[in-house]
Amino acid sequence: MTSAGIPYEHAVEAWRAAAPAPPRSLDVPAADVLAAHHPDHQAHGTTTLRVGANAGDRCPSVLADLLESASLVDDVDIAGTAVADTDVVVVGGGGAGCAAALTAADQGARVLVLNKLRLGDSNTVMAEGGIQAAVAPEDSLQRHFADTVRAGHLAGSRDLVAAMVHDGPDVIRWLIQLGVTFDTVAGDAGEVLMARGRAGGTTVPRILSCRDHTGLEIMRSLREAVALHPGIVVRDHAPVVELLTDTHGRCTGAVVVDLVSNAVQLVRANAVLLTTGGAGRLYVGSFPSSNHYGATADGLVLAYRAGARLVDVDSFQYHPTGLAWPSALVGQLITEAARGAGALLVNGHGERFVDEVAPRDVVAAAMLREMADGRAVERDGQVGLLLDVPSLVADQPEILTDRLVTLAKLAARAGVDPTAEPLMVRPTLHYQNGGVVIDEHGATGVAGLWCAGEVAGGIHGRNRVMGNALLDILAFGRRAGRAAAHAAGERIRRPVGLHHLQQWQRGLVDAGLPLDRRAPLLFPPESNVTPDDVMARCR
Amino acid sequence: MRIEIDGRKITAADGTTLLGAWLAAGHPLVDHVGCMGQGVCGACRVLVRRAGQDEATTELACVTRAEDGLQAAFLDDTTPHRAHPYHLDPTHDSWDAHGRVTEVFPEAPSCRHCDGCNNACPVDLEVHEGVVAAVAGDLVAAAGRFEDCVMCDLCTTACPEHIAPNHLGLFLRRMTTSLSLRPDDLLRRLHEIERGHMTIDVHASVEERG
Amino acid sequence: MTHIGGSPRLLTALDTLVGVDLDAWLAGPGGAALTAAVADPAAAREAVRLADLRGMGGAAFPTARKWDAVAAATVPAGERWVIANGNEDEPGTFKDRVLLEHAPHLIIEGALAAAACCGAANVVLYVNPRHAGVEAAIAEAVAQWRDHHLLDELERVLGEPVRLRVHASSGLYVGGEDTAAIASVEGGFPFPRRKPPYPTTHGVEGMPTVVNNVETLAQAAVLLRLGAPAYRDLGVGEASGTRLYSLSGDVIRPGLYELPSGTSLRSLVFDHGGGMLADRSFKAVFTGGPSNTLLATDGLDVALDPDSVVAAGSRLGTGAMIVISEGTSITRKVAEYIDFFAGASCGPCPPCRTGTHQLSQILHRIDTGHGTPADLDTLRSLTALLPGSGNCGLVDAAATVVASALERFPHEFERQVHHR
């Protein structure tokens, strides 16, 4: 998809001659660049779903293969297996899962958190830039709402956006109560104000941050709070491979594989909450991925098979500035905060080609256009654009030590002096814009099943603004946790079974789909482990 | 180049990380893995010994590069640490913050000053100095030492007095923040929202740009 | 008191086990060794060399070489040190505590003889306060030597007052390492230091120091009294003297045995120890620590002296013999001993703490039925990766025991892991 570019040495010469390059906006309408170059708009590598609630919708083939797959377990596999009871089971202990678990447990529910890897292993811990919340006097909830809806190309649910935006300031208070710190600045009268950065495509600086490791700061506090909460049981290395349902199709629990003891186990719960994250490790469109090892769309597969409806599953976000060189560091991100602070994107001719703080999808599409048209930079067979950090440092000498500390460390690992040499970057698969359809409380169309975080969809439309992901996972994690705890208050012991699978298998057979393709994937393609390998360990 | 991880002999390409080399060699990986190169999740802890060296070091396999003759072994994510339970109570008397440190982490004053935590830290934090500062009551300075901590628990495994230094550091960070961070703009905005002075009109017109 | 058996009985003779009664000790066999050392220190060192006395705390280093090195130092007697190391803390070893409590004067006389031989005026009895009764006994015994005419004789030779004192160790296992003992005597935490430099040149406060195990000093006292030829003749064949064997495990009569050096393992277990418990057959023995290579049935006829045991691929160590029958699991025992090392690992060297902890995790996984073949690969790889990575030999010892168990009993490990 990329043609060879201008040799790196020449490109650096051109950059040095012009730096800092003068502003240059897109020479064609953004909509045209999106249509021509954004991967969401390309038919290549997509297919039409044939079974399930979204039959007829377009979907990337790598994801469709998983959505339209058979279960890893049959009824006979779970016969004779003991059932453990809890009130709320949370699948996936990342940011959304921890927020949900803490909220549900604070309401008095007994909570079980199941982790495929370990508690806290998630995209959340990797989030760098920050979290959006409208706290500034010149900002407002309405403005945050409008920025979010607009960036999503008006495709997001207004009710969901309003719910998220409304929770913003309260989420920040909750985080501070949990011990999450934020950068502050002194106001004119010496008052303490939250330091704010600017997200691409927004009308006012709204990004709150803890340096450029905001996700780490949030995740380590959330994880510790969950680990120490007396009402929460955490189990690591225990992925969910199927949901349990009763005869009415209500979700009543989960089938768990314990990778420590290599056994299949059943958990019955009054409420099941999927907070499994995204799908970046599917390498949609063969793009490199910035995602955590566990981002394999497991929750989408489980929910879809149980009957939940998905939205915008053909829409993904490509972060403009993933490293493109050296090859060992491809997939590592440079936070958007760098562009927010003034770092410029430059092509092989030393020219800027897009407003760096335009919405992410526009910037990424503009970069892909440069790459497709031979204006990109080539080094050791890797192709990308130049990120002019040296000019930023010349303007703000303290920025690498005060704010962009992760960038400085990454540059050091790449062997690049960020004060003297630009970094080579390229669009990198970063975020699943769509997901399971939820209401303002995280409820899905399947009774007993809630979703929150990246697995859920409908909030960000077809493009997400920087900083809204961390807000989304916490706002809806708390909402879903509260709703699940409320539902679990009934404490009814419902029957558990795999009642949804018969109908699902009929669908596969009717559509002529293979029955030996099994999912969830659990571990990414490079893991050298198939889901069948995982199940074989238990036999 | 040839390396060995967990007893498997692996041919690694120049520039690859230990984790990348393990995967490229076709070995299965279902734990000891997380952020895949950012070095922030602490899952891929390894013991590393380089060719010709006596010392072994504790590092993160997703950022450590392969070197010819290097031997490595993954370290389990279980730690021998005792839980140090606490609850951040917003109504807690913040004048007693120093007392809380040794109440929650009673082993901290027993520090042997062996520097094992510093030697174990894969992100080169001055962990020991943080513990000493915490015991001395220099709480904000102590908390600052743990700013870049990725909670890999290597210092907790390394600590012979079971102080759990990284959890102590996190406790200090959490406690000092929750007791003292009160941004004025946030307080004002919460006040507005809670009194109904700021709402959202979901039907307001929003123009798409571009 | 621990069962004491064996013959000939010198360290453990009834007239030696007189407790803290100095008069009783001097009325019996006491005094001759110190008198000989004071009369001619060089001749005494030569006797120790001829008797081929080796360290009994684990390393079997020739005692005369340490003494000669300190004797050759140029600093005054007041800056030379003798430390009698009675820290003893490893599983299966229980000889030093018996000597310290019941024959303290034998040890003190040996230490004072060493001081005479080395020209050292500082003599420290470094004892483990966790051994009930030991610290009090040795303190009282030391008090009885004050102003004794034998001590006056020693001071006359040294030209300095002798500073004889008791130093309670931390009780930690690592405190038994010689550089750790030095750190403790200096008043610090007993962290071992990398060697070289060795204590004989850089010991307490950087001064020449002899660190001898308390049994070694007791043996020195015996050999100086008997003379080297008579002492040598006590051993079997080329082996010299007697030594204490701490026998435990699956035998009928565990206990402390003083036997001729070079007695066979078979004789120790079957003649003295009464044979295997419950008629089970002999499987293996963890020797000396348990920080060395295991001896299995093909090692039963090994002569228990330092050189013969090394020739058989192991080390005599402290003389501790933990015997395992066919009814006892090797994996479980190894897990137990690795837990000991993991708990004893002292801190400064992360490979030691994390490495022993990791060995422990894997062994417990195998022991509880959750191990995999990959775990065995990892164990083997760790036993190659870890040795030499610590300041002292603790992590080496742990790796040695695991490597040896894997090598001698691979089928037991294989049987316990799951092939999936």
PDB file of N, CA, C and O in Angstrom, chain A residues 215-250:
ATOM      1  N   GLY A 215      -2.046   7.166  31.413  1.00  0.00           N
ATOM      2  CA  GLY A 215      -2.653   5.839  31.543  1.00  0.00           C
ATOM      3  C   GLY A 215      -1.982   5.010  32.611  1.00  0.00           C
ATOM      4  O   GLY A 215      -2.642   4.324  33.399  1.00  0.00           O
ATOM      5  N   LEU A 216      -0.668   5.084  32.664  1.00  0.00           N
ATOM      6  CA  LEU A 216       0.077   4.367  33.709  1.00  0.00           C
ATOM      7  C   LEU A 216      -0.323   4.883  35.080  1.00  0.00           C
ATOM      8  O   LEU A 216      -0.566   4.101  36.010  1.00  0.00           O
ATOM      9  N   GLU A 217      -0.404   6.210  35.197  1.00  0.00           N
ATOM     10  CA  GLU A 217      -0.771   6.811  36.483  1.00  0.00           C
ATOM     11  C   GLU A 217      -2.174   6.359  36.922  1.00  0.00           C
ATOM     12  O   GLU A 217      -2.404   6.032  38.083  1.00  0.00           O
ATOM     13  N   ILE A 218      -3.103   6.326  35.968  1.00  0.00           N
ATOM     14  CA  ILE A 218      -4.469   5.900  36.296  1.00  0.00           C
ATOM     15  C   ILE A 218      -4.497   4.404  36.622  1.00  0.00           C
ATOM     16  O   ILE A 218      -5.065   3.976  37.624  1.00  0.00           O
ATOM     17  N   MET A 219      -3.841   3.624  35.761  1.00  0.00           N
ATOM     18  CA  MET A 219      -3.962   2.173  35.897  1.00  0.00           C
ATOM     19  C   MET A 219      -3.330   1.656  37.177  1.00  0.00           C
ATOM     20  O   MET A 219      -3.847   0.762  37.819  1.00  0.00           O
ATOM     21  N   ARG A 220      -2.188   2.237  37.576  1.00  0.00           N
ATOM     22  CA  ARG A 220      -1.564   1.665  38.778  1.00  0.00           C
ATOM     23  C   ARG A 220      -2.394   1.946  40.024  1.00  0.00           C
ATOM     24  O   ARG A 220      -2.457   1.103  40.917  1.00  0.00           O
ATOM     25  N   SER A 221      -3.082   3.086  40.045  1.00  0.00           N
ATOM     26  CA  SER A 221      -3.940   3.348  41.208  1.00  0.00           C
ATOM     27  C   SER A 221      -5.199   2.482  41.171  1.00  0.00           C
ATOM     28  O   SER A 221      -5.622   1.941  42.190  1.00  0.00           O
ATOM     29  N   LEU A 222      -5.811   2.375  39.988  1.00  0.00           N
ATOM     30  CA  LEU A 222      -7.019   1.556  39.874  1.00  0.00           C
ATOM     31  C   LEU A 222      -6.714   0.098  40.226  1.00  0.00           C
ATOM     32  O   LEU A 222      -7.454  -0.558  40.954  1.00  0.00           O
ATOM     33  N   ARG A 223      -5.604  -0.393  39.692  1.00  0.00           N
ATOM     34  CA  ARG A 223      -5.249  -1.785  39.934  1.00  0.00           C
ATOM     35  C   ARG A 223      -5.028  -2.037  41.427  1.00  0.00           C
ATOM     36  O   ARG A 223      -5.517  -3.025  41.979  1.00  0.00           O
ATOM     37  N   GLU A 224      -4.320  -1.115  42.068  1.00  0.00           N
ATOM     38  CA  GLU A 224      -4.064  -1.301  43.501  1.00  0.00           C
ATOM     39  C   GLU A 224      -5.371  -1.244  44.291  1.00  0.00           C
ATOM     40  O   GLU A 224      -5.581  -2.040  45.219  1.00  0.00           O
ATOM     41  N   ALA A 225      -6.243  -0.321  43.902  1.00  0.00           N
ATOM     42  CA  ALA A 225      -7.527  -0.201  44.606  1.00  0.00           C
ATOM     43  C   ALA A 225      -8.344  -1.476  44.460  1.00  0.00           C
ATOM     44  O   ALA A 225      -8.964  -1.950  45.416  1.00  0.00           O
ATOM     45  N   VAL A 226      -8.342  -2.057  43.261  1.00  0.00           N
ATOM     46  CA  VAL A 226      -9.078  -3.309  43.039  1.00  0.00           C
ATOM     47  C   VAL A 226      -8.435  -4.450  43.837  1.00  0.00           C
ATOM     48  O   VAL A 226      -9.115  -5.218  44.518  1.00  0.00           O
ATOM     49  N   ALA A 227      -7.118  -4.523  43.761  1.00  0.00           N
ATOM     50  CA  ALA A 227      -6.425  -5.621  44.434  1.00  0.00           C
ATOM     51  C   ALA A 227      -6.651  -5.578  45.941  1.00  0.00           C
ATOM     52  O   ALA A 227      -6.677  -6.622  46.599  1.00  0.00           O
ATOM     53  N   LEU A 228      -6.821  -4.380  46.491  1.00  0.00           N
ATOM     54  CA  LEU A 228      -6.961  -4.248  47.940  1.00  0.00           C
ATOM     55  C   LEU A 228      -8.416  -4.211  48.398  1.00  0.00           C
ATOM     56  O   LEU A 228      -8.687  -4.177  49.591  1.00  0.00           O
ATOM     57  N   HIS A 229      -9.369  -4.212  47.452  1.00  0.00           N
ATOM     58  CA  HIS A 229     -10.775  -4.090  47.842  1.00  0.00           C
ATOM     59  C   HIS A 229     -11.285  -5.424  48.391  1.00  0.00           C
ATOM     60  O   HIS A 229     -11.202  -6.448  47.708  1.00  0.00           O
ATOM     61  N   PRO A 230     -11.801  -5.439  49.594  1.00  0.00           N
ATOM     62  CA  PRO A 230     -12.228  -6.708  50.190  1.00  0.00           C
ATOM     63  C   PRO A 230     -13.407  -7.367  49.466  1.00  0.00           C
ATOM     64  O   PRO A 230     -13.615  -8.571  49.616  1.00  0.00           O
ATOM     65  N   GLY A 231     -14.144  -6.597  48.665  1.00  0.00           N
ATOM     66  CA  GLY A 231     -15.304  -7.167  47.986  1.00  0.00           C
ATOM     67  C   GLY A 231     -15.002  -7.720  46.601  1.00  0.00           C
ATOM     68  O   GLY A 231     -15.903  -8.172  45.902  1.00  0.00           O
ATOM     69  N   ILE A 232     -13.743  -7.667  46.197  1.00  0.00           N
ATOM     70  CA  ILE A 232     -13.376  -8.064  44.827  1.00  0.00           C
ATOM     71  C   ILE A 232     -12.375  -9.219  44.862  1.00  0.00           C
ATOM     72  O   ILE A 232     -11.379  -9.167  45.583  1.00  0.00           O
ATOM     73  N   VAL A 233     -12.694 -10.255  44.097  1.00  0.00           N
ATOM     74  CA  VAL A 233     -11.752 -11.363  43.906  1.00  0.00           C
ATOM     75  C   VAL A 233     -11.162 -11.224  42.511  1.00  0.00           C
ATOM     76  O   VAL A 233     -11.895 -11.015  41.542  1.00  0.00           O
ATOM     77  N   VAL A 234      -9.851 -11.316  42.405  1.00  0.00           N
ATOM     78  CA  VAL A 234      -9.179 -11.171  41.111  1.00  0.00           C
ATOM     79  C   VAL A 234      -8.539 -12.492  40.731  1.00  0.00           C
ATOM     80  O   VAL A 234      -7.877 -13.128  41.545  1.00  0.00           O
ATOM     81  N   ARG A 235      -8.763 -12.905  39.496  1.00  0.00           N
ATOM     82  CA  ARG A 235      -8.072 -14.096  39.004  1.00  0.00           C
ATOM     83  C   ARG A 235      -7.339 -13.762  37.708  1.00  0.00           C
ATOM     84  O   ARG A 235      -7.939 -13.290  36.749  1.00  0.00           O
ATOM     85  N   ASP A 236      -6.036 -14.001  37.723  1.00  0.00           N
ATOM     86  CA  ASP A 236      -5.217 -13.744  36.544  1.00  0.00           C
ATOM     87  C   ASP A 236      -5.057 -15.021  35.717  1.00  0.00           C
ATOM     88  O   ASP A 236      -5.243 -16.120  36.230  1.00  0.00           O
ATOM     89  N   HIS A 237      -4.660 -14.847  34.475  1.00  0.00           N
ATOM     90  CA  HIS A 237      -4.455 -15.967  33.558  1.00  0.00           C
ATOM     91  C   HIS A 237      -5.701 -16.855  33.508  1.00  0.00           C
ATOM     92  O   HIS A 237      -5.615 -18.078  33.571  1.00  0.00           O
ATOM     93  N   ALA A 238      -6.848 -16.215  33.443  1.00  0.00           N
ATOM     94  CA  ALA A 238      -8.120 -16.928  33.438  1.00  0.00           C
ATOM     95  C   ALA A 238      -9.052 -16.315  32.395  1.00  0.00           C
ATOM     96  O   ALA A 238     -10.022 -15.627  32.721  1.00  0.00           O
ATOM     97  N   PRO A 239      -8.772 -16.547  31.089  1.00  0.00           N
ATOM     98  CA  PRO A 239      -9.623 -15.957  30.049  1.00  0.00           C
ATOM     99  C   PRO A 239     -11.002 -16.617  29.982  1.00  0.00           C
ATOM    100  O   PRO A 239     -11.155 -17.800  30.303  1.00  0.00           O
ATOM    101  N   VAL A 240     -11.976 -15.801  29.562  1.00  0.00           N
ATOM    102  CA  VAL A 240     -13.327 -16.309  29.308  1.00  0.00           C
ATOM    103  C   VAL A 240     -13.386 -16.754  27.845  1.00  0.00           C
ATOM    104  O   VAL A 240     -12.992 -16.008  26.957  1.00  0.00           O
ATOM    105  N   VAL A 241     -13.872 -17.980  27.617  1.00  0.00           N
ATOM    106  CA  VAL A 241     -13.931 -18.486  26.247  1.00  0.00           C
ATOM    107  C   VAL A 241     -15.361 -18.575  25.720  1.00  0.00           C
ATOM    108  O   VAL A 241     -15.576 -18.806  24.527  1.00  0.00           O
ATOM    109  N   GLU A 242     -16.343 -18.440  26.597  1.00  0.00           N
ATOM    110  CA  GLU A 242     -17.744 -18.474  26.164  1.00  0.00           C
ATOM    111  C   GLU A 242     -18.603 -17.888  27.280  1.00  0.00           C
ATOM    112  O   GLU A 242     -18.196 -17.889  28.442  1.00  0.00           O
ATOM    113  N   LEU A 243     -19.766 -17.362  26.876  1.00  0.00           N
ATOM    114  CA  LEU A 243     -20.718 -16.898  27.878  1.00  0.00           C
ATOM    115  C   LEU A 243     -21.701 -18.018  28.178  1.00  0.00           C
ATOM    116  O   LEU A 243     -21.981 -18.865  27.325  1.00  0.00           O
ATOM    117  N   LEU A 244     -22.224 -18.012  29.392  1.00  0.00           N
ATOM    118  CA  LEU A 244     -23.280 -18.956  29.765  1.00  0.00           C
ATOM    119  C   LEU A 244     -24.617 -18.249  29.623  1.00  0.00           C
ATOM    120  O   LEU A 244     -24.737 -17.053  29.916  1.00  0.00           O
ATOM    121  N   THR A 245     -25.617 -18.997  29.171  1.00  0.00           N
ATOM    122  CA  THR A 245     -26.945 -18.406  28.986  1.00  0.00           C
ATOM    123  C   THR A 245     -28.006 -19.367  29.516  1.00  0.00           C
ATOM    124  O   THR A 245     -27.764 -20.569  29.644  1.00  0.00           O
ATOM    125  N   ASP A 246     -29.161 -18.805  29.822  1.00  0.00           N
ATOM    126  CA  ASP A 246     -30.288 -19.664  30.208  1.00  0.00           C
ATOM    127  C   ASP A 246     -31.203 -19.859  28.990  1.00  0.00           C
ATOM    128  O   ASP A 246     -30.903 -19.383  27.886  1.00  0.00           O
ATOM    129  N   THR A 247     -32.317 -20.534  29.197  1.00  0.00           N
ATOM    130  CA  THR A 247     -33.182 -20.875  28.064  1.00  0.00           C
ATOM    131  C   THR A 247     -33.819 -19.645  27.428  1.00  0.00           C
ATOM    132  O   THR A 247     -34.285 -19.705  26.304  1.00  0.00           O
ATOM    133  N   HIS A 248     -33.820 -18.513  28.165  1.00  0.00           N
ATOM    134  CA  HIS A 248     -34.388 -17.291  27.594  1.00  0.00           C
ATOM    135  C   HIS A 248     -33.336 -16.451  26.879  1.00  0.00           C
ATOM    136  O   HIS A 248     -33.623 -15.354  26.418  1.00  0.00           O
ATOM    137  N   GLY A 249     -32.116 -16.972  26.837  1.00  0.00           N
ATOM    138  CA  GLY A 249     -31.052 -16.215  26.173  1.00  0.00           C
ATOM    139  C   GLY A 249     -30.413 -15.190  27.069  1.00  0.00           C
ATOM    140  O   GLY A 249     -29.573 -14.405  26.625  1.00  0.00           O
ATOM    141  N   ARG A 250     -30.797 -15.165  28.345  1.00  0.00           N
ATOM    142  CA  ARG A 250     -30.168 -14.229  29.280  1.00  0.00           C
ATOM    143  C   ARG A 250     -28.763 -14.722  29.614  1.00  0.00           C
ATOM    144  O   ARG A 250     -28.537 -15.925  29.799  1.00  0.00           O
TER     145      ARG A 250
END
